[in-house]
PDB file of C-alpha atoms in Angstrom:
ATOM      1  CA  THR Q   1    -110.674  70.051  69.886  1.00  0.00           C
ATOM      2  CA  PHE Q   2    -107.123  68.783  69.435  1.00  0.00           C
ATOM      3  CA  ASN Q   3    -107.531  65.976  66.923  1.00  0.00           C
ATOM      4  CA  ASN Q   4    -104.427  65.993  64.704  1.00  0.00           C
ATOM      5  CA  GLN Q   5    -101.318  64.141  65.833  1.00  0.00           C
ATOM      6  CA  VAL Q   6     -98.198  66.308  65.467  1.00  0.00           C
ATOM      7  CA  SER Q   7     -95.709  64.610  63.171  1.00  0.00           C
ATOM      8  CA  ILE Q   8     -92.013  64.753  64.046  1.00  0.00           C
ATOM      9  CA  PRO Q   9     -89.799  65.422  61.009  1.00  0.00           C
ATOM     10  CA  PRO Q  10     -87.098  62.864  60.228  1.00  0.00           C
ATOM     11  CA  ILE Q  11     -83.605  63.899  61.300  1.00  0.00           C
ATOM     12  CA  ILE Q  12     -80.472  64.009  59.126  1.00  0.00           C
ATOM     13  CA  GLU Q  13     -77.476  63.061  61.265  1.00  0.00           C
ATOM     14  CA  SER Q  14     -74.666  63.206  58.748  1.00  0.00           C
ATOM     15  CA  ASP Q  15     -71.910  65.584  57.705  1.00  0.00           C
ATOM     16  CA  THR Q  16     -73.244  65.239  54.163  1.00  0.00           C
ATOM     17  CA  VAL Q  17     -76.652  66.867  53.727  1.00  0.00           C
ATOM     18  CA  GLU Q  18     -78.436  66.538  50.387  1.00  0.00           C
ATOM     19  CA  ILE Q  19     -81.893  68.088  50.253  1.00  0.00           C
ATOM     20  CA  GLU Q  20     -84.224  69.284  47.546  1.00  0.00           C
ATOM     21  CA  ILE Q  21     -87.039  71.839  47.405  1.00  0.00           C
ATOM     22  CA  GLY Q  22     -90.208  70.719  45.678  1.00  0.00           C
ATOM     23  CA  ILE Q  23     -93.931  71.261  45.184  1.00  0.00           C
ATOM     24  CA  HIS Q  24     -96.235  68.939  47.137  1.00  0.00           C
ATOM     25  CA  ARG Q  25     -99.795  68.605  48.396  1.00  0.00           C
ATOM     26  CA  HIS Q  26    -100.538  68.562  52.113  1.00  0.00           C
ATOM     27  CA  ASN Q  27    -103.558  68.201  54.434  1.00  0.00           C
ATOM     28  CA  PHE Q  28    -103.413  70.673  57.351  1.00  0.00           C
ATOM     29  CA  ASP Q  29    -106.458  69.200  59.131  1.00  0.00           C
ATOM     30  CA  PRO Q  30    -106.688  65.475  58.277  1.00  0.00           C
ATOM     31  CA  ASN Q  31    -109.085  64.647  61.139  1.00  0.00           C
ATOM     32  CA  GLY Q  32    -111.136  67.826  60.968  1.00  0.00           C
ATOM     33  CA  THR Q  33    -114.350  68.904  59.353  1.00  0.00           C
ATOM     34  CA  ASP Q  34    -113.161  72.295  58.113  1.00  0.00           C
ATOM     35  CA  SER Q  35    -112.538  73.291  54.513  1.00  0.00           C
ATOM     36  CA  ILE Q  36    -108.803  72.717  54.990  1.00  0.00           C
ATOM     37  CA  ASN Q  37    -109.374  68.960  55.423  1.00  0.00           C
ATOM     38  CA  THR Q  38    -108.226  68.577  51.860  1.00  0.00           C
ATOM     39  CA  MET Q  39    -105.010  68.392  49.859  1.00  0.00           C
ATOM     40  CA  ILE Q  40    -103.494  71.858  49.418  1.00  0.00           C
ATOM     41  CA  GLU Q  41    -100.463  72.827  47.329  1.00  0.00           C
ATOM     42  CA  THR Q  42     -97.352  73.404  49.449  1.00  0.00           C
ATOM     43  CA  PHE Q  43     -93.564  73.645  49.213  1.00  0.00           C
ATOM     44  CA  ALA Q  44     -91.303  71.354  51.251  1.00  0.00           C
ATOM     45  CA  PHE Q  45     -87.736  70.209  51.750  1.00  0.00           C
ATOM     46  CA  ASN Q  46     -86.880  66.524  51.427  1.00  0.00           C
ATOM     47  CA  ARG Q  47     -83.815  64.349  51.308  1.00  0.00           C
ATOM     48  CA  THR Q  48     -82.750  64.236  47.673  1.00  0.00           C
ATOM     49  CA  GLY Q  49     -84.687  61.490  45.922  1.00  0.00           C
ATOM     50  CA  ASP Q  50     -87.375  61.345  48.611  1.00  0.00           C
ATOM     51  CA  SER Q  51     -90.832  62.938  48.560  1.00  0.00           C
ATOM     52  CA  SER Q  52     -92.338  61.772  51.860  1.00  0.00           C
ATOM     53  CA  ILE Q  53     -92.381  65.221  53.487  1.00  0.00           C
ATOM     54  CA  THR Q  54     -95.173  67.388  52.117  1.00  0.00           C
ATOM     55  CA  TYR Q  55     -94.684  70.443  54.369  1.00  0.00           C
ATOM     56  CA  LEU Q  56     -91.636  71.941  56.179  1.00  0.00           C
ATOM     57  CA  GLY Q  57     -88.518  69.748  56.028  1.00  0.00           C
ATOM     58  CA  PRO Q  58     -86.233  67.340  57.867  1.00  0.00           C
ATOM     59  CA  THR Q  59     -84.399  68.389  61.012  1.00  0.00           C
ATOM     60  CA  ILE Q  60     -80.685  68.779  60.284  1.00  0.00           C
ATOM     61  CA  ALA Q  61     -78.282  67.790  63.061  1.00  0.00           C
ATOM     62  CA  TRP Q  62     -74.837  69.405  63.114  1.00  0.00           C
ATOM     63  CA  GLN Q  63     -71.813  68.514  65.247  1.00  0.00           C
ATOM     64  CA  TYR Q  64     -69.547  71.207  66.685  1.00  0.00           C
ATOM     65  CA  LEU Q  65     -66.317  71.678  64.656  1.00  0.00           C
ATOM     66  CA  HIS Q  66     -67.374  69.173  61.991  1.00  0.00           C
ATOM     67  CA  ASP Q  67     -67.020  70.060  58.312  1.00  0.00           C
ATOM     68  CA  VAL Q  68     -70.398  69.805  56.610  1.00  0.00           C
ATOM     69  CA  ASN Q  69     -71.047  69.435  52.887  1.00  0.00           C
ATOM     70  CA  THR Q  70     -74.537  70.571  51.879  1.00  0.00           C
ATOM     71  CA  LYS Q  71     -76.182  70.268  48.479  1.00  0.00           C
ATOM     72  CA  VAL Q  72     -79.545  71.912  47.845  1.00  0.00           C
ATOM     73  CA  THR Q  73     -81.473  71.185  44.631  1.00  0.00           C
ATOM     74  CA  ASN Q  74     -84.193  73.646  43.631  1.00  0.00           C
ATOM     75  CA  ASN Q  75     -87.095  71.882  41.932  1.00  0.00           C
ATOM     76  CA  LEU Q  76     -89.371  74.920  42.100  1.00  0.00           C
ATOM     77  CA  PRO Q  77     -90.198  76.905  38.955  1.00  0.00           C
ATOM     78  CA  SER Q  78     -88.814  80.043  40.655  1.00  0.00           C
ATOM     79  CA  THR Q  79     -85.556  81.015  42.326  1.00  0.00           C
ATOM     80  CA  ALA Q  80     -84.921  80.043  45.951  1.00  0.00           C
ATOM     81  CA  THR Q  81     -82.299  80.365  48.660  1.00  0.00           C
ATOM     82  CA  VAL Q  82     -81.648  78.478  51.909  1.00  0.00           C
ATOM     83  CA  HIS Q  83     -80.528  80.622  54.845  1.00  0.00           C
ATOM     84  CA  TRP Q  84     -79.097  79.019  58.023  1.00  0.00           C
ATOM     85  CA  HIS Q  85     -80.804  81.350  60.485  1.00  0.00           C
ATOM     86  CA  GLY Q  86     -78.603  82.155  63.479  1.00  0.00           C
ATOM     87  CA  ALA Q  87     -75.640  80.045  62.368  1.00  0.00           C
ATOM     88  CA  HIS Q  88     -72.044  81.240  62.467  1.00  0.00           C
ATOM     89  CA  VAL Q  89     -71.148  80.589  58.815  1.00  0.00           C
ATOM     90  CA  PRO Q  90     -69.080  82.392  56.142  1.00  0.00           C
ATOM     91  CA  VAL Q  91     -70.948  84.905  54.027  1.00  0.00           C
ATOM     92  CA  TYR Q  92     -70.523  82.797  50.879  1.00  0.00           C
ATOM     93  CA  THR Q  93     -72.528  79.976  52.513  1.00  0.00           C
ATOM     94  CA  ASP Q  94     -75.111  82.142  54.298  1.00  0.00           C
ATOM     95  CA  GLY Q  95     -77.933  81.662  51.788  1.00  0.00           C
ATOM     96  CA  GLY Q  96     -79.049  85.290  51.750  1.00  0.00           C
ATOM     97  CA  PRO Q  97     -80.757  87.106  48.875  1.00  0.00           C
ATOM     98  CA  HIS Q  98     -77.428  87.319  47.017  1.00  0.00           C
ATOM     99  CA  GLN Q  99     -77.138  83.531  46.665  1.00  0.00           C
ATOM    100  CA  GLN Q 100     -80.081  82.532  44.546  1.00  0.00           C
ATOM    101  CA  ILE Q 101     -80.543  78.931  43.461  1.00  0.00           C
ATOM    102  CA  GLN Q 102     -82.025  78.947  39.995  1.00  0.00           C
ATOM    103  CA  PRO Q 103     -84.739  76.449  39.015  1.00  0.00           C
ATOM    104  CA  GLY Q 104     -83.133  73.070  38.409  1.00  0.00           C
ATOM    105  CA  ALA Q 105     -79.802  74.156  39.874  1.00  0.00           C
ATOM    106  CA  ILE Q 106     -77.811  72.662  42.773  1.00  0.00           C
ATOM    107  CA  TRP Q 107     -76.154  74.816  45.466  1.00  0.00           C
ATOM    108  CA  ASP Q 108     -73.057  72.965  46.705  1.00  0.00           C
ATOM    109  CA  ILE Q 109     -71.334  74.421  49.795  1.00  0.00           C
ATOM    110  CA  ASN Q 110     -68.956  73.405  52.583  1.00  0.00           C
ATOM    111  CA  PHE Q 111     -68.472  74.992  55.994  1.00  0.00           C
ATOM    112  CA  GLU Q 112     -67.280  74.203  59.498  1.00  0.00           C
ATOM    113  CA  ILE Q 113     -69.788  74.157  62.358  1.00  0.00           C
ATOM    114  CA  LEU Q 114     -68.655  76.898  64.760  1.00  0.00           C
ATOM    115  CA  ASP Q 115     -71.773  76.928  66.958  1.00  0.00           C
ATOM    116  CA  LYS Q 116     -71.979  74.825  70.090  1.00  0.00           C
ATOM    117  CA  SER Q 117     -75.291  73.465  71.431  1.00  0.00           C
ATOM    118  CA  ALA Q 118     -78.095  75.362  69.721  1.00  0.00           C
ATOM    119  CA  THR Q 119     -81.534  75.146  68.163  1.00  0.00           C
ATOM    120  CA  MET Q 120     -81.840  77.130  64.932  1.00  0.00           C
ATOM    121  CA  TRP Q 121     -83.743  76.912  61.679  1.00  0.00           C
ATOM    122  CA  TYR Q 122     -83.334  77.142  57.925  1.00  0.00           C
ATOM    123  CA  HIS Q 123     -85.635  78.986  55.544  1.00  0.00           C
ATOM    124  CA  PRO Q 124     -85.644  80.880  52.224  1.00  0.00           C
ATOM    125  CA  HIS Q 125     -84.397  84.449  51.947  1.00  0.00           C
ATOM    126  CA  VAL Q 126     -85.263  85.396  48.360  1.00  0.00           C
ATOM    127  CA  MET Q 127     -85.836  89.054  47.627  1.00  0.00           C
ATOM    128  CA  ASP Q 128     -89.600  89.743  47.505  1.00  0.00           C
ATOM    129  CA  ARG Q 129     -90.439  86.021  47.889  1.00  0.00           C
ATOM    130  CA  THR Q 130     -89.345  85.160  51.439  1.00  0.00           C
ATOM    131  CA  TYR Q 131     -92.799  85.521  53.024  1.00  0.00           C
ATOM    132  CA  GLU Q 132     -94.493  83.621  50.204  1.00  0.00           C
ATOM    133  CA  GLN Q 133     -92.063  80.700  50.320  1.00  0.00           C
ATOM    134  CA  VAL Q 134     -92.135  80.429  54.127  1.00  0.00           C
ATOM    135  CA  GLN Q 135     -95.944  80.477  54.088  1.00  0.00           C
ATOM    136  CA  MET Q 136     -95.924  77.741  51.457  1.00  0.00           C
ATOM    137  CA  GLY Q 137     -93.857  75.548  53.764  1.00  0.00           C
ATOM    138  CA  MET Q 138     -90.131  76.121  53.295  1.00  0.00           C
ATOM    139  CA  SER Q 139     -88.829  75.868  56.876  1.00  0.00           C
ATOM    140  CA  GLY Q 140     -86.950  73.312  58.931  1.00  0.00           C
ATOM    141  CA  MET Q 141     -85.148  72.911  62.247  1.00  0.00           C
ATOM    142  CA  ILE Q 142     -81.411  72.743  62.896  1.00  0.00           C
ATOM    143  CA  TYR Q 143     -80.008  71.022  65.980  1.00  0.00           C
ATOM    144  CA  VAL Q 144     -76.403  71.618  66.892  1.00  0.00           C
ATOM    145  CA  GLU Q 145     -75.869  68.532  69.014  1.00  0.00           C
ATOM    146  CA  ASP Q 146     -74.603  68.752  72.575  1.00  0.00           C
ATOM    147  CA  PRO Q 147     -70.936  67.783  73.002  1.00  0.00           C
ATOM    148  CA  VAL Q 148     -70.747  64.532  74.944  1.00  0.00           C
ATOM    149  CA  ASP Q 149     -67.048  63.816  75.486  1.00  0.00           C
ATOM    150  CA  GLY Q 150     -66.381  66.676  77.910  1.00  0.00           C
ATOM    151  CA  GLN Q 151     -63.451  67.990  75.891  1.00  0.00           C
ATOM    152  CA  ASP Q 152     -64.999  70.829  73.899  1.00  0.00           C
ATOM    153  CA  ASP Q 153     -67.193  72.064  76.752  1.00  0.00           C
ATOM    154  CA  PRO Q 154     -67.514  70.139  80.045  1.00  0.00           C
ATOM    155  CA  ILE Q 155     -70.542  72.194  81.151  1.00  0.00           C
ATOM    156  CA  LEU Q 156     -72.528  71.438  78.008  1.00  0.00           C
ATOM    157  CA  SER Q 157     -71.463  67.795  78.186  1.00  0.00           C
ATOM    158  CA  THR Q 158     -72.818  67.590  81.736  1.00  0.00           C
ATOM    159  CA  LEU Q 159     -76.084  69.243  80.681  1.00  0.00           C
ATOM    160  CA  HIS Q 160     -76.413  66.711  77.877  1.00  0.00           C
ATOM    161  CA  ASP Q 161     -76.560  63.932  80.473  1.00  0.00           C
ATOM    162  CA  ILE Q 162     -79.244  65.783  82.453  1.00  0.00           C
ATOM    163  CA  LEU Q 163     -81.564  67.032  79.699  1.00  0.00           C
ATOM    164  CA  PRO Q 164     -83.790  64.868  77.501  1.00  0.00           C
ATOM    165  CA  ASN Q 165     -81.925  64.186  74.257  1.00  0.00           C
ATOM    166  CA  GLU Q 166     -83.703  61.323  72.472  1.00  0.00           C
ATOM    167  CA  TYR Q 167     -85.052  62.892  69.296  1.00  0.00           C
ATOM    168  CA  GLY Q 168     -88.759  62.258  68.813  1.00  0.00           C
ATOM    169  CA  VAL Q 169     -88.990  60.399  72.127  1.00  0.00           C
ATOM    170  CA  ASN Q 170     -88.440  63.089  74.771  1.00  0.00           C
ATOM    171  CA  ASP Q 171     -86.833  65.826  72.633  1.00  0.00           C
ATOM    172  CA  PHE Q 172     -89.368  67.322  70.203  1.00  0.00           C
ATOM    173  CA  PRO Q 173     -89.057  70.047  67.513  1.00  0.00           C
ATOM    174  CA  LEU Q 174     -92.221  72.182  67.392  1.00  0.00           C
ATOM    175  CA  ILE Q 175     -92.591  74.751  64.598  1.00  0.00           C
ATOM    176  CA  PHE Q 176     -95.382  77.252  65.339  1.00  0.00           C
ATOM    177  CA  GLN Q 177     -96.913  79.191  62.447  1.00  0.00           C
ATOM    178  CA  THR Q 178    -100.127  80.836  61.334  1.00  0.00           C
ATOM    179  CA  LYS Q 179    -101.752  80.151  58.033  1.00  0.00           C
ATOM    180  CA  LYS Q 180    -104.553  81.825  56.099  1.00  0.00           C
ATOM    181  CA  PHE Q 181    -106.433  79.943  53.400  1.00  0.00           C
ATOM    182  CA  MET Q 182    -108.576  81.147  50.517  1.00  0.00           C
ATOM    183  CA  ARG Q 183    -110.487  79.768  47.559  1.00  0.00           C
ATOM    184  CA  ASP Q 184    -108.774  79.881  44.198  1.00  0.00           C
ATOM    185  CA  ALA Q 185    -111.016  81.913  41.907  1.00  0.00           C
ATOM    186  CA  THR Q 186    -110.474  79.583  38.947  1.00  0.00           C
ATOM    187  CA  SER Q 187    -110.338  76.071  40.408  1.00  0.00           C
ATOM    188  CA  GLY Q 188    -112.374  76.645  43.575  1.00  0.00           C
ATOM    189  CA  GLU Q 189    -109.765  74.696  45.564  1.00  0.00           C
ATOM    190  CA  SER Q 190    -108.418  75.773  48.949  1.00  0.00           C
ATOM    191  CA  VAL Q 191    -105.001  77.405  48.641  1.00  0.00           C
ATOM    192  CA  ILE Q 192    -102.583  79.123  51.001  1.00  0.00           C
ATOM    193  CA  ASP Q 193    -102.923  82.892  51.018  1.00  0.00           C
ATOM    194  CA  SER Q 194     -99.286  83.926  50.646  1.00  0.00           C
ATOM    195  CA  SER Q 195     -99.952  87.543  49.677  1.00  0.00           C
ATOM    196  CA  VAL Q 196     -98.104  90.128  51.749  1.00  0.00           C
ATOM    197  CA  VAL Q 197    -100.876  91.939  53.613  1.00  0.00           C
ATOM    198  CA  GLN Q 198     -99.925  94.612  56.106  1.00  0.00           C
ATOM    199  CA  GLY Q 199    -101.232  94.580  59.656  1.00  0.00           C
ATOM    200  CA  TYR Q 200    -103.001  91.919  61.686  1.00  0.00           C
ATOM    201  CA  LYS Q 201    -105.963  90.134  60.176  1.00  0.00           C
ATOM    202  CA  ASP Q 202    -108.551  87.622  61.317  1.00  0.00           C
ATOM    203  CA  ASP Q 203    -109.107  84.070  60.104  1.00  0.00           C
ATOM    204  CA  TYR Q 204    -105.593  82.767  60.663  1.00  0.00           C
ATOM    205  CA  TYR Q 205    -105.186  79.129  61.684  1.00  0.00           C
ATOM    206  CA  ARG Q 206    -102.580  78.218  64.289  1.00  0.00           C
ATOM    207  CA  ILE Q 207    -100.375  75.491  62.870  1.00  0.00           C
ATOM    208  CA  VAL Q 208     -97.817  73.275  64.653  1.00  0.00           C
ATOM    209  CA  ASN Q 209     -95.551  71.120  62.470  1.00  0.00           C
ATOM    210  CA  GLY Q 210     -97.995  71.522  59.632  1.00  0.00           C
ATOM    211  CA  VAL Q 211    -101.322  70.683  61.309  1.00  0.00           C
ATOM    212  CA  GLY Q 212    -104.056  72.679  62.999  1.00  0.00           C
ATOM    213  CA  ASN Q 213    -105.738  71.560  66.251  1.00  0.00           C
ATOM    214  CA  PRO Q 214    -102.553  69.664  67.169  1.00  0.00           C
ATOM    215  CA  TYR Q 215    -101.739  67.265  69.973  1.00  0.00           C
ATOM    216  CA  LEU Q 216     -98.537  65.445  70.912  1.00  0.00           C
ATOM    217  CA  ASP Q 217     -98.251  62.257  72.941  1.00  0.00           C
ATOM    218  CA  VAL Q 218     -95.284  62.507  75.317  1.00  0.00           C
ATOM    219  CA  PRO Q 219     -93.833  60.238  78.031  1.00  0.00           C
ATOM    220  CA  ALA Q 220     -94.756  60.836  81.676  1.00  0.00           C
ATOM    221  CA  ASP Q 221     -91.326  62.247  82.402  1.00  0.00           C
ATOM    222  CA  MET Q 222     -89.252  65.361  81.783  1.00  0.00           C
ATOM    223  CA  ILE Q 223     -89.443  66.388  78.130  1.00  0.00           C
ATOM    224  CA  ARG Q 224     -87.647  68.930  75.992  1.00  0.00           C
ATOM    225  CA  LEU Q 225     -89.603  71.086  73.544  1.00  0.00           C
ATOM    226  CA  ARG Q 226     -87.587  72.917  70.876  1.00  0.00           C
ATOM    227  CA  ILE Q 227     -90.058  75.741  70.244  1.00  0.00           C
ATOM    228  CA  LEU Q 228     -89.606  77.742  67.045  1.00  0.00           C
ATOM    229  CA  ASN Q 229     -91.636  80.732  65.951  1.00  0.00           C
ATOM    230  CA  GLY Q 230     -91.445  80.010  62.237  1.00  0.00           C
ATOM    231  CA  ASP Q 231     -94.194  82.483  61.378  1.00  0.00           C
ATOM    232  CA  GLY Q 232     -93.941  85.323  58.908  1.00  0.00           C
ATOM    233  CA  LYS Q 233     -96.295  87.692  60.704  1.00  0.00           C
ATOM    234  CA  PHE Q 234     -97.022  87.044  64.401  1.00  0.00           C
ATOM    235  CA  ALA Q 235     -95.284  86.792  67.754  1.00  0.00           C
ATOM    236  CA  PHE Q 236     -96.553  84.241  70.282  1.00  0.00           C
ATOM    237  CA  ASN Q 237     -96.812  83.972  74.055  1.00  0.00           C
ATOM    238  CA  TYR Q 238     -96.411  80.423  75.372  1.00  0.00           C
ATOM    239  CA  GLN Q 239     -97.613  78.782  78.567  1.00  0.00           C
ATOM    240  CA  VAL Q 240     -98.482  75.292  79.767  1.00  0.00           C
ATOM    241  CA  LYS Q 241    -101.660  74.393  81.632  1.00  0.00           C
ATOM    242  CA  ASP Q 242    -102.807  71.178  83.242  1.00  0.00           C
ATOM    243  CA  ALA Q 243    -106.126  69.460  82.538  1.00  0.00           C
ATOM    244  CA  GLN Q 244    -107.887  71.758  85.012  1.00  0.00           C
ATOM    245  CA  GLY Q 245    -106.570  74.896  83.315  1.00  0.00           C
ATOM    246  CA  ASN Q 246    -103.975  75.757  85.948  1.00  0.00           C
ATOM    247  CA  VAL Q 247    -100.719  77.221  84.678  1.00  0.00           C
ATOM    248  CA  VAL Q 248     -97.754  74.925  85.371  1.00  0.00           C
ATOM    249  CA  PRO Q 249     -94.086  75.955  85.221  1.00  0.00           C
ATOM    250  CA  LEU Q 250     -91.718  75.643  82.312  1.00  0.00           C
ATOM    251  CA  VAL Q 251     -87.938  75.765  82.501  1.00  0.00           C
ATOM    252  CA  LEU Q 252     -86.610  77.950  79.703  1.00  0.00           C
ATOM    253  CA  ILE Q 253     -83.234  77.023  78.237  1.00  0.00           C
ATOM    254  CA  ALA Q 254     -81.905  79.427  75.624  1.00  0.00           C
TER     255      ALA Q 254
END
């Protein structure tokens, strides 16, 4: 039963990116009857001064060869980092374990976008806390926008005119994850199990953009799905089927 509409994160289309990490409460199954149809503590990224996102974070859009100023405020009670996964950036802006953002601190960096058209993601990379913070919700998409003027790359500019490129209309970011929930021994509330357990275990929910049993309304036309495995434990195999269960083709662009 697919009963939860997939939400599309807001997109930041600016060379100035100001985001903050905070603690929120989120419902992973708002139209379900399971025990996770309740408010559960999560971490999330938001535009600074906003608190509308309760899980994951906004999509960040970069432009090739633009200089980007990024400020990240850490409102968690523990250290954090923000790593631009797959991006061609200087080591001092990479956001690895060596660049911790202390509670209450702001990480202020500048770098030039050296990647052309790409889909990437950002996530924490704190020593001994990466899995926990990703499971709690600290992940978001990065779009490096297609060049459109034909000067930087005429092939990519031509592809931009062919491929769907209207964000949230025919171009959708989909973050696939698994999540395990447990009862807090003290409060009795449902909480995310963010303990690092080796091996493969049962009772994991499949989550897309922060909801289980997801569905997405799309136009009856060619669509573009930016598929991200944002999980901390599993690999996935993807396929598309029609209403009768027959496998239908996908075109993979990578």
